[in-house]
PDB file of C-alpha atoms and ligand atoms in Angstrom:
ATOM      1  CA  MET A   1       0.006   0.086   0.031  1.00 67.00           C
ATOM      2  CA  THR A   2       1.248   3.449  -0.829  1.00 82.00           C
ATOM      3  CA  VAL A   3       1.844   5.609   2.224  1.00 92.00           C
ATOM      4  CA  SER A   4       2.205   9.391   1.783  1.00 96.00           C
ATOM      5  CA  ILE A   5       5.540  10.761   2.965  1.00 96.00           C
ATOM      6  CA  ALA A   6       3.855  13.822   4.495  1.00 96.00           C
ATOM      7  CA  ARG A   7       3.710  12.549   8.042  1.00 90.00           C
ATOM      8  CA  GLN A   8       6.375   9.760   8.246  1.00 95.00           C
ATOM      9  CA  SER A   9       9.214   9.991  10.691  1.00 96.00           C
ATOM     10  CA  VAL A  10      12.843  10.953   9.694  1.00 96.00           C
ATOM     11  CA  ALA A  11      13.952   7.260  10.283  1.00 96.00           C
ATOM     12  CA  ASP A  12      10.977   6.036   7.997  1.00 95.00           C
ATOM     13  CA  LEU A  13      12.111   8.293   5.263  1.00 96.00           C
ATOM     14  CA  GLY A  14      15.748   7.159   5.054  1.00 96.00           C
ATOM     15  CA  GLY A  15      17.407   9.328   7.725  1.00 96.00           C
ATOM     16  CA  PRO A  16      18.975  12.767   7.448  1.00 95.00           C
ATOM     17  CA  GLY A  17      20.057  13.650   3.850  1.00 96.00           C
ATOM     18  CA  SER A  18      17.556  11.322   2.280  1.00 98.00           C
ATOM     19  CA  LEU A  19      15.894  12.521  -0.864  1.00 98.00           C
ATOM     20  CA  LEU A  20      12.502  12.308   0.746  1.00 98.00           C
ATOM     21  CA  LEU A  21      13.456  14.634   3.622  1.00 98.00           C
ATOM     22  CA  ARG A  22      15.063  17.063   1.187  1.00 98.00           C
ATOM     23  CA  GLN A  23      11.856  17.065  -0.899  1.00 98.00           C
ATOM     24  CA  ARG A  24       9.633  17.595   2.141  1.00 98.00           C
ATOM     25  CA  ARG A  25      11.847  20.447   3.410  1.00 98.00           C
ATOM     26  CA  ASP A  26      11.622  22.376   0.052  1.00 98.00           C
ATOM     27  CA  HIS A  27       7.922  21.682  -0.205  1.00 98.00           C
ATOM     28  CA  ALA A  28       7.369  23.252   3.195  1.00 98.00           C
ATOM     29  CA  GLU A  29       9.468  26.150   2.289  1.00 98.00           C
ATOM     30  CA  LEU A  30       7.441  26.722  -1.004  1.00 98.00           C
ATOM     31  CA  ASP A  31       4.251  26.600   1.131  1.00 98.00           C
ATOM     32  CA  ARG A  32       5.701  29.181   3.542  1.00 98.00           C
ATOM     33  CA  LEU A  33       6.741  31.485   0.593  1.00 98.00           C
ATOM     34  CA  MET A  34       3.332  31.258  -1.090  1.00 98.00           C
ATOM     35  CA  ASN A  35       1.528  32.131   2.193  1.00 97.00           C
ATOM     36  CA  ALA A  36       4.008  35.046   2.916  1.00 97.00           C
ATOM     37  CA  TYR A  37       3.459  36.449  -0.620  1.00 96.00           C
ATOM     38  CA  ARG A  38      -0.312  36.368  -0.182  1.00 94.00           C
ATOM     39  CA  ALA A  39      -0.044  37.989   3.173  1.00 94.00           C
ATOM     40  CA  ALA A  40       2.257  40.776   2.202  1.00 92.00           C
ATOM     41  CA  ASP A  41       0.894  44.082   1.179  1.00 87.00           C
ATOM     42  CA  ALA A  42       1.512  44.982  -2.573  1.00 81.00           C
ATOM     43  CA  ARG A  43       3.516  48.081  -1.527  1.00 83.00           C
ATOM     44  CA  ASP A  44       5.723  46.147   0.843  1.00 86.00           C
ATOM     45  CA  THR A  45       9.247  45.987  -0.543  1.00 86.00           C
ATOM     46  CA  ARG A  46       9.761  42.484   1.010  1.00 91.00           C
ATOM     47  CA  ARG A  47       7.187  41.099  -1.310  1.00 92.00           C
ATOM     48  CA  GLU A  48       9.539  41.326  -4.296  1.00 91.00           C
ATOM     49  CA  GLN A  49      12.208  39.366  -2.379  1.00 93.00           C
ATOM     50  CA  ILE A  50       9.595  36.805  -1.349  1.00 96.00           C
ATOM     51  CA  TRP A  51       8.679  36.408  -5.088  1.00 94.00           C
ATOM     52  CA  ARG A  52      12.259  36.028  -6.101  1.00 93.00           C
ATOM     53  CA  ASP A  53      12.859  33.384  -3.456  1.00 96.00           C
ATOM     54  CA  PHE A  54       9.653  31.514  -4.518  1.00 97.00           C
ATOM     55  CA  THR A  55      10.574  31.489  -8.281  1.00 95.00           C
ATOM     56  CA  HIS A  56      14.190  30.421  -7.615  1.00 95.00           C
ATOM     57  CA  LEU A  57      13.100  27.477  -5.430  1.00 97.00           C
ATOM     58  CA  VAL A  58      10.210  26.458  -7.586  1.00 97.00           C
ATOM     59  CA  PHE A  59      12.269  26.224 -10.913  1.00 95.00           C
ATOM     60  CA  SER A  60      15.486  24.924  -9.494  1.00 95.00           C
ATOM     61  CA  HIS A  61      13.604  22.160  -7.498  1.00 97.00           C
ATOM     62  CA  ALA A  62      11.471  21.158 -10.597  1.00 96.00           C
ATOM     63  CA  PHE A  63      14.388  21.113 -12.921  1.00 94.00           C
ATOM     64  CA  ALA A  64      16.330  18.709 -10.589  1.00 95.00           C
ATOM     65  CA  GLU A  65      13.224  16.464 -10.405  1.00 96.00           C
ATOM     66  CA  GLU A  66      13.028  16.268 -14.155  1.00 95.00           C
ATOM     67  CA  THR A  67      16.716  15.608 -14.647  1.00 93.00           C
ATOM     68  CA  VAL A  68      17.364  13.213 -11.791  1.00 94.00           C
ATOM     69  CA  LEU A  69      14.215  11.869 -10.220  1.00 96.00           C
ATOM     70  CA  TRP A  70      11.582  11.198 -12.838  1.00 96.00           C
ATOM     71  CA  PRO A  71      13.888   9.332 -15.280  1.00 95.00           C
ATOM     72  CA  LEU A  72      14.786   7.143 -12.213  1.00 96.00           C
ATOM     73  CA  LEU A  73      11.149   6.538 -11.364  1.00 96.00           C
ATOM     74  CA  ARG A  74      10.389   5.573 -14.898  1.00 96.00           C
ATOM     75  CA  ARG A  75      13.107   2.886 -14.700  1.00 95.00           C
ATOM     76  CA  LEU A  76      12.189   1.549 -11.329  1.00 95.00           C
ATOM     77  CA  VAL A  77       8.367   1.610 -11.263  1.00 94.00           C
ATOM     78  CA  PRO A  78       5.900  -0.038 -13.672  1.00 93.00           C
ATOM     79  CA  ASP A  79       3.530   2.912 -13.717  1.00 93.00           C
ATOM     80  CA  GLY A  80       6.344   5.475 -13.689  1.00 94.00           C
ATOM     81  CA  GLU A  81       5.613   6.727 -17.174  1.00 95.00           C
ATOM     82  CA  GLY A  82       2.016   7.867 -16.343  1.00 95.00           C
ATOM     83  CA  LEU A  83       2.912   9.231 -12.931  1.00 95.00           C
ATOM     84  CA  THR A  84       5.736  11.330 -14.210  1.00 96.00           C
ATOM     85  CA  THR A  85       3.903  12.574 -17.287  1.00 96.00           C
ATOM     86  CA  GLN A  86       1.343  14.018 -14.898  1.00 94.00           C
ATOM     87  CA  VAL A  87       3.798  15.999 -12.802  1.00 95.00           C
ATOM     88  CA  GLU A  88       5.664  17.121 -15.885  1.00 96.00           C
ATOM     89  CA  GLU A  89       2.427  18.647 -17.277  1.00 95.00           C
ATOM     90  CA  GLU A  90       2.037  20.434 -13.938  1.00 95.00           C
ATOM     91  CA  HIS A  91       5.589  21.814 -14.141  1.00 95.00           C
ATOM     92  CA  GLN A  92       5.020  22.888 -17.785  1.00 96.00           C
ATOM     93  CA  ALA A  93       1.787  24.789 -16.734  1.00 96.00           C
ATOM     94  CA  VAL A  94       3.638  26.515 -13.814  1.00 96.00           C
ATOM     95  CA  ASN A  95       6.356  27.507 -16.288  1.00 95.00           C
ATOM     96  CA  ASP A  96       3.882  28.920 -18.766  1.00 96.00           C
ATOM     97  CA  LEU A  97       2.034  30.835 -16.143  1.00 96.00           C
ATOM     98  CA  LEU A  98       4.982  32.343 -14.367  1.00 95.00           C
ATOM     99  CA  ALA A  99       6.628  33.293 -17.787  1.00 94.00           C
ATOM    100  CA  ARG A 100       3.401  35.253 -18.487  1.00 95.00           C
ATOM    101  CA  VAL A 101       3.570  36.890 -15.111  1.00 94.00           C
ATOM    102  CA  GLU A 102       7.221  38.000 -15.647  1.00 89.00           C
ATOM    103  CA  ARG A 103       6.235  39.577 -19.003  1.00 90.00           C
ATOM    104  CA  SER A 104       2.977  41.159 -18.143  1.00 88.00           C
ATOM    105  CA  ALA A 105       2.531  44.689 -16.817  1.00 84.00           C
ATOM    106  CA  ASP A 106      -1.187  44.157 -16.060  1.00 86.00           C
ATOM    107  CA  ASP A 107      -1.662  43.744 -12.302  1.00 85.00           C
ATOM    108  CA  THR A 108      -5.001  41.941 -12.530  1.00 91.00           C
ATOM    109  CA  GLU A 109      -3.820  39.315 -14.937  1.00 93.00           C
ATOM    110  CA  ARG A 110      -0.541  38.890 -13.012  1.00 92.00           C
ATOM    111  CA  GLN A 111      -2.632  38.287  -9.840  1.00 93.00           C
ATOM    112  CA  GLU A 112      -4.918  35.728 -11.644  1.00 96.00           C
ATOM    113  CA  TRP A 113      -1.964  33.760 -13.115  1.00 96.00           C
ATOM    114  CA  THR A 114      -0.037  33.825  -9.788  1.00 96.00           C
ATOM    115  CA  GLU A 115      -3.052  32.322  -7.970  1.00 96.00           C
ATOM    116  CA  GLU A 116      -3.452  29.619 -10.640  1.00 97.00           C
ATOM    117  CA  ALA A 117       0.361  28.865 -10.450  1.00 97.00           C
ATOM    118  CA  PHE A 118       0.216  28.621  -6.626  1.00 98.00           C
ATOM    119  CA  ARG A 119      -2.793  26.153  -6.946  1.00 98.00           C
ATOM    120  CA  LEU A 120      -0.796  24.029  -9.378  1.00 97.00           C
ATOM    121  CA  VAL A 121       2.338  24.081  -7.159  1.00 98.00           C
ATOM    122  CA  ARG A 122       0.206  22.834  -4.210  1.00 98.00           C
ATOM    123  CA  GLN A 123      -1.262  20.146  -6.411  1.00 97.00           C
ATOM    124  CA  ASP A 124       2.235  19.143  -7.649  1.00 97.00           C
ATOM    125  CA  ILE A 125       3.404  18.857  -3.937  1.00 98.00           C
ATOM    126  CA  ARG A 126       0.429  16.598  -3.135  1.00 97.00           C
ATOM    127  CA  ASP A 127       0.953  14.376  -6.195  1.00 96.00           C
ATOM    128  CA  GLU A 128       4.670  13.905  -5.286  1.00 97.00           C
ATOM    129  CA  GLU A 129       4.307  13.395  -1.488  1.00 98.00           C
ATOM    130  CA  ASP A 130       1.176  11.082  -1.753  1.00 97.00           C
ATOM    131  CA  ALA A 131       2.008   9.120  -5.037  1.00 96.00           C
ATOM    132  CA  LEU A 132       5.372   9.488  -6.654  1.00 97.00           C
ATOM    133  CA  LEU A 133       7.908   9.782  -3.673  1.00 97.00           C
ATOM    134  CA  PRO A 134       6.413   6.839  -1.779  1.00 97.00           C
ATOM    135  CA  ARG A 135       7.038   4.681  -4.913  1.00 96.00           C
ATOM    136  CA  LEU A 136      10.818   5.689  -4.641  1.00 96.00           C
ATOM    137  CA  ARG A 137      10.629   4.858  -0.904  1.00 96.00           C
ATOM    138  CA  ASP A 138       9.436   1.351  -1.696  1.00 95.00           C
ATOM    139  CA  ALA A 139      12.053   0.856  -4.483  1.00 95.00           C
ATOM    140  CA  LEU A 140      15.244   2.221  -2.767  1.00 96.00           C
ATOM    141  CA  ASP A 141      16.898   1.332   0.498  1.00 97.00           C
ATOM    142  CA  ASP A 142      17.988   4.071   2.959  1.00 97.00           C
ATOM    143  CA  ARG A 143      21.574   4.288   1.658  1.00 97.00           C
ATOM    144  CA  ARG A 144      20.372   4.739  -1.969  1.00 97.00           C
ATOM    145  CA  LEU A 145      17.732   7.386  -0.812  1.00 97.00           C
ATOM    146  CA  ARG A 146      20.537   9.406   0.797  1.00 97.00           C
ATOM    147  CA  ARG A 147      22.703   9.008  -2.335  1.00 96.00           C
ATOM    148  CA  VAL A 148      20.043  10.046  -4.722  1.00 97.00           C
ATOM    149  CA  GLY A 149      19.214  12.957  -2.343  1.00 97.00           C
ATOM    150  CA  ALA A 150      22.858  14.274  -2.562  1.00 96.00           C
ATOM    151  CA  VAL A 151      22.769  14.110  -6.366  1.00 96.00           C
ATOM    152  CA  TRP A 152      19.344  15.809  -6.618  1.00 96.00           C
ATOM    153  CA  GLU A 153      20.551  18.556  -4.318  1.00 96.00           C
ATOM    154  CA  ALA A 154      23.753  19.128  -6.413  1.00 94.00           C
ATOM    155  CA  VAL A 155      21.760  19.500  -9.611  1.00 93.00           C
ATOM    156  CA  ARG A 156      19.116  21.767  -7.814  1.00 94.00           C
ATOM    157  CA  ARG A 157      21.975  24.146  -6.789  1.00 92.00           C
ATOM    158  CA  ALA A 158      23.167  24.585 -10.414  1.00 88.00           C
ATOM    159  CA  ALA A 159      19.605  24.654 -11.939  1.00 91.00           C
ATOM    160  CA  PRO A 160      17.776  27.550 -13.815  1.00 90.00           C
ATOM    161  CA  THR A 161      15.967  29.864 -11.512  1.00 90.00           C
ATOM    162  CA  HIS A 162      13.507  31.528 -13.857  1.00 89.00           C
ATOM    163  CA  PRO A 163      10.654  30.064 -16.158  1.00 89.00           C
ATOM    164  CA  HIS A 164      11.676  28.594 -19.510  1.00 90.00           C
ATOM    165  CA  PRO A 165       8.545  27.206 -21.003  1.00 88.00           C
ATOM    166  CA  ALA A 166      10.344  26.266 -24.375  1.00 87.00           C
ATOM    167  CA  VAL A 167      12.767  23.971 -22.606  1.00 87.00           C
ATOM    168  CA  PRO A 168      11.778  20.302 -22.850  1.00 88.00           C
ATOM    169  CA  ARG A 169      10.723  18.727 -19.550  1.00 91.00           C
ATOM    170  CA  ARG A 170      12.752  15.538 -20.141  1.00 89.00           C
ATOM    171  CA  PRO A 171      16.437  14.581 -20.599  1.00 88.00           C
ATOM    172  CA  PRO A 172      18.587  15.060 -22.518  1.00 85.00           C
ATOM    173  CA  GLY A 173      16.795  18.092 -23.997  1.00 85.00           C
ATOM    174  CA  ASN A 174      16.098  19.718 -20.638  1.00 84.00           C
ATOM    175  CA  ALA A 175      19.820  19.434 -19.510  1.00 81.00           C
ATOM    176  CA  LEU A 176      21.236  20.546 -22.843  1.00 81.00           C
ATOM    177  CA  ALA A 177      19.193  23.770 -22.788  1.00 81.00           C
ATOM    178  CA  GLY A 178      18.628  24.200 -18.942  1.00 77.00           C
ATOM    179  CA  VAL A 179      22.332  24.107 -17.792  1.00 74.00           C
ATOM    180  CA  PRO A 180      23.562  26.919 -19.890  1.00 74.00           C
ATOM    181  CA  LEU A 181      20.398  28.959 -19.155  1.00 81.00           C
ATOM    182  CA  SER A 182      21.079  28.579 -15.476  1.00 81.00           C
ATOM    183  CA  ALA A 183      24.203  30.660 -15.906  1.00 77.00           C
ATOM    184  CA  PHE A 184      22.102  33.528 -17.457  1.00 76.00           C
ATOM    185  CA  ASP A 185      19.491  33.214 -14.829  1.00 85.00           C
ATOM    186  CA  ARG A 186      22.039  33.588 -12.163  1.00 80.00           C
ATOM    187  CA  LEU A 187      23.476  36.572 -13.987  1.00 76.00           C
ATOM    188  CA  ARG A 188      20.129  38.232 -14.100  1.00 78.00           C
ATOM    189  CA  ASP A 189      19.680  37.367 -10.358  1.00 80.00           C
ATOM    190  CA  ALA A 190      23.006  39.087  -9.576  1.00 75.00           C
ATOM    191  CA  LEU A 191      22.165  42.261 -11.333  1.00 68.00           C
ATOM    192  CA  PRO A 192      20.653  45.065  -9.119  1.00 62.00           C
ATOM    193  CA  THR A 193      16.821  45.312  -9.475  1.00 57.00           C
ATOM    194  CA  ALA A 194      17.138  48.884 -10.591  1.00 49.00           C
ATOM    195  CA  ASP A 195      19.436  47.976 -13.578  1.00 56.00           C
ATOM    196  CA  ALA A 196      16.321  47.001 -15.644  1.00 56.00           C
ATOM    197  CA  SER A 197      18.141  47.564 -19.176  1.00 58.00           C
ATOM    198  CA  ALA A 198      20.934  45.174 -18.110  1.00 56.00           C
ATOM    199  CA  ARG A 199      18.445  42.621 -16.955  1.00 55.00           C
ATOM    200  CA  ARG A 200      16.598  42.844 -20.247  1.00 57.00           C
ATOM    201  CA  ALA A 201      19.867  42.470 -22.168  1.00 57.00           C
ATOM    202  CA  ALA A 202      20.749  39.411 -20.163  1.00 55.00           C
ATOM    203  CA  THR A 203      17.302  37.923 -20.758  1.00 56.00           C
ATOM    204  CA  ALA A 204      17.558  38.636 -24.422  1.00 57.00           C
ATOM    205  CA  VAL A 205      20.973  36.805 -24.582  1.00 54.00           C
ATOM    206  CA  GLY A 206      19.500  33.871 -22.737  1.00 56.00           C
ATOM    207  CA  VAL A 207      16.421  33.658 -25.104  1.00 56.00           C
ATOM    208  CA  ALA A 208      18.797  33.779 -28.105  1.00 56.00           C
ATOM    209  CA  LEU A 209      20.940  30.965 -26.568  1.00 54.00           C
ATOM    210  CA  LEU A 210      17.790  28.893 -25.802  1.00 56.00           C
ATOM    211  CA  VAL A 211      16.590  29.304 -29.531  1.00 55.00           C
ATOM    212  CA  ALA A 212      20.162  28.163 -30.730  1.00 55.00           C
ATOM    213  CA  LEU A 213      20.207  25.222 -28.397  1.00 55.00           C
ATOM    214  CA  ALA A 214      16.692  24.062 -29.225  1.00 56.00           C
ATOM    215  CA  ALA A 215      17.627  24.333 -33.017  1.00 55.00           C
ATOM    216  CA  GLY A 216      20.831  22.238 -32.267  1.00 55.00           C
ATOM    217  CA  HIS A 217      18.835  19.710 -30.407  1.00 56.00           C
ATOM    218  CA  ARG A 218      16.266  19.352 -33.258  1.00 57.00           C
ATOM    219  CA  ILE A 219      19.213  18.953 -35.842  1.00 55.00           C
ATOM    220  CA  ARG A 220      20.806  16.271 -33.637  1.00 57.00           C
ATOM    221  CA  ARG A 221      17.455  14.404 -33.304  1.00 63.00           C
ATOM    222  CA  ALA A 222      16.851  14.568 -37.111  1.00 63.00           C
ATOM    223  CA  ALA A 223      20.441  13.289 -37.705  1.00 61.00           C
ATOM    224  CA  ASN A 224      19.989  10.411 -35.254  1.00 62.00           C
ATOM    225  CA  ARG A 225      16.629   9.428 -36.909  1.00 66.00           C
ATOM    226  CA  ARG A 226      18.221   9.410 -40.321  1.00 63.00           C
ATOM    227  CA  ARG A 227      21.057   7.246 -39.028  1.00 61.00           C
ATOM    228  CA  GLY A 228      18.649   4.929 -37.134  1.00 54.00           C
TER     229      GLY A 228
HETATM  230 FE1  FE2 B 301       9.055  18.226  -5.290  1.00 54.94          FE
HETATM  231 FE1  FE2 B 302       7.572  19.003  -8.763  1.00 54.94          FE
END
């Protein structure tokens, strides 16, 4: 029987450093940031920092799942394909919505898309804690859960921190495009908020790189198909 990881003990989840505890820690932080954003007044300057912390965590967390965890789940679990397709669709929808929020200047639309993205993030957390992660608990012993946790965390620390809806959700396409984009995201993050033109320039370079990488990926796939 599948048991949600939501209320299991540290020992039951593989001990400190286990993938499942790292996941639960990030999910609790995402929940806290969404609540803090909702509670903050629109004129409160801390709201912008809360938003930045939320987007950094939501995208780096999801990228590392798509790169490390879901391919592993598809290998280990018979219904892994269906389970991971569902959460990848949720990740894609969050990417689409938050990319629109970043581009739009209309406060009403931004508010509406933000609420929808928050709803999807909460759904994603439930799907993972109640269905996907318990499957990994069943398939991996404690030592492996800690090892996968360390790899997942290392990828998360180097992952993109902004929405990139055009990046594929599965390897190798996501890693080919996502890893270089992470450098551009981190450059944008390092620029002062007031330096809007420099941030736009960095974004434009990132988008150009993404288009070039996507084209390269398509060419390689076409070449492989011809060879195969
Ligand atoms: Fe997660
Ligand atoms: Fe997720």
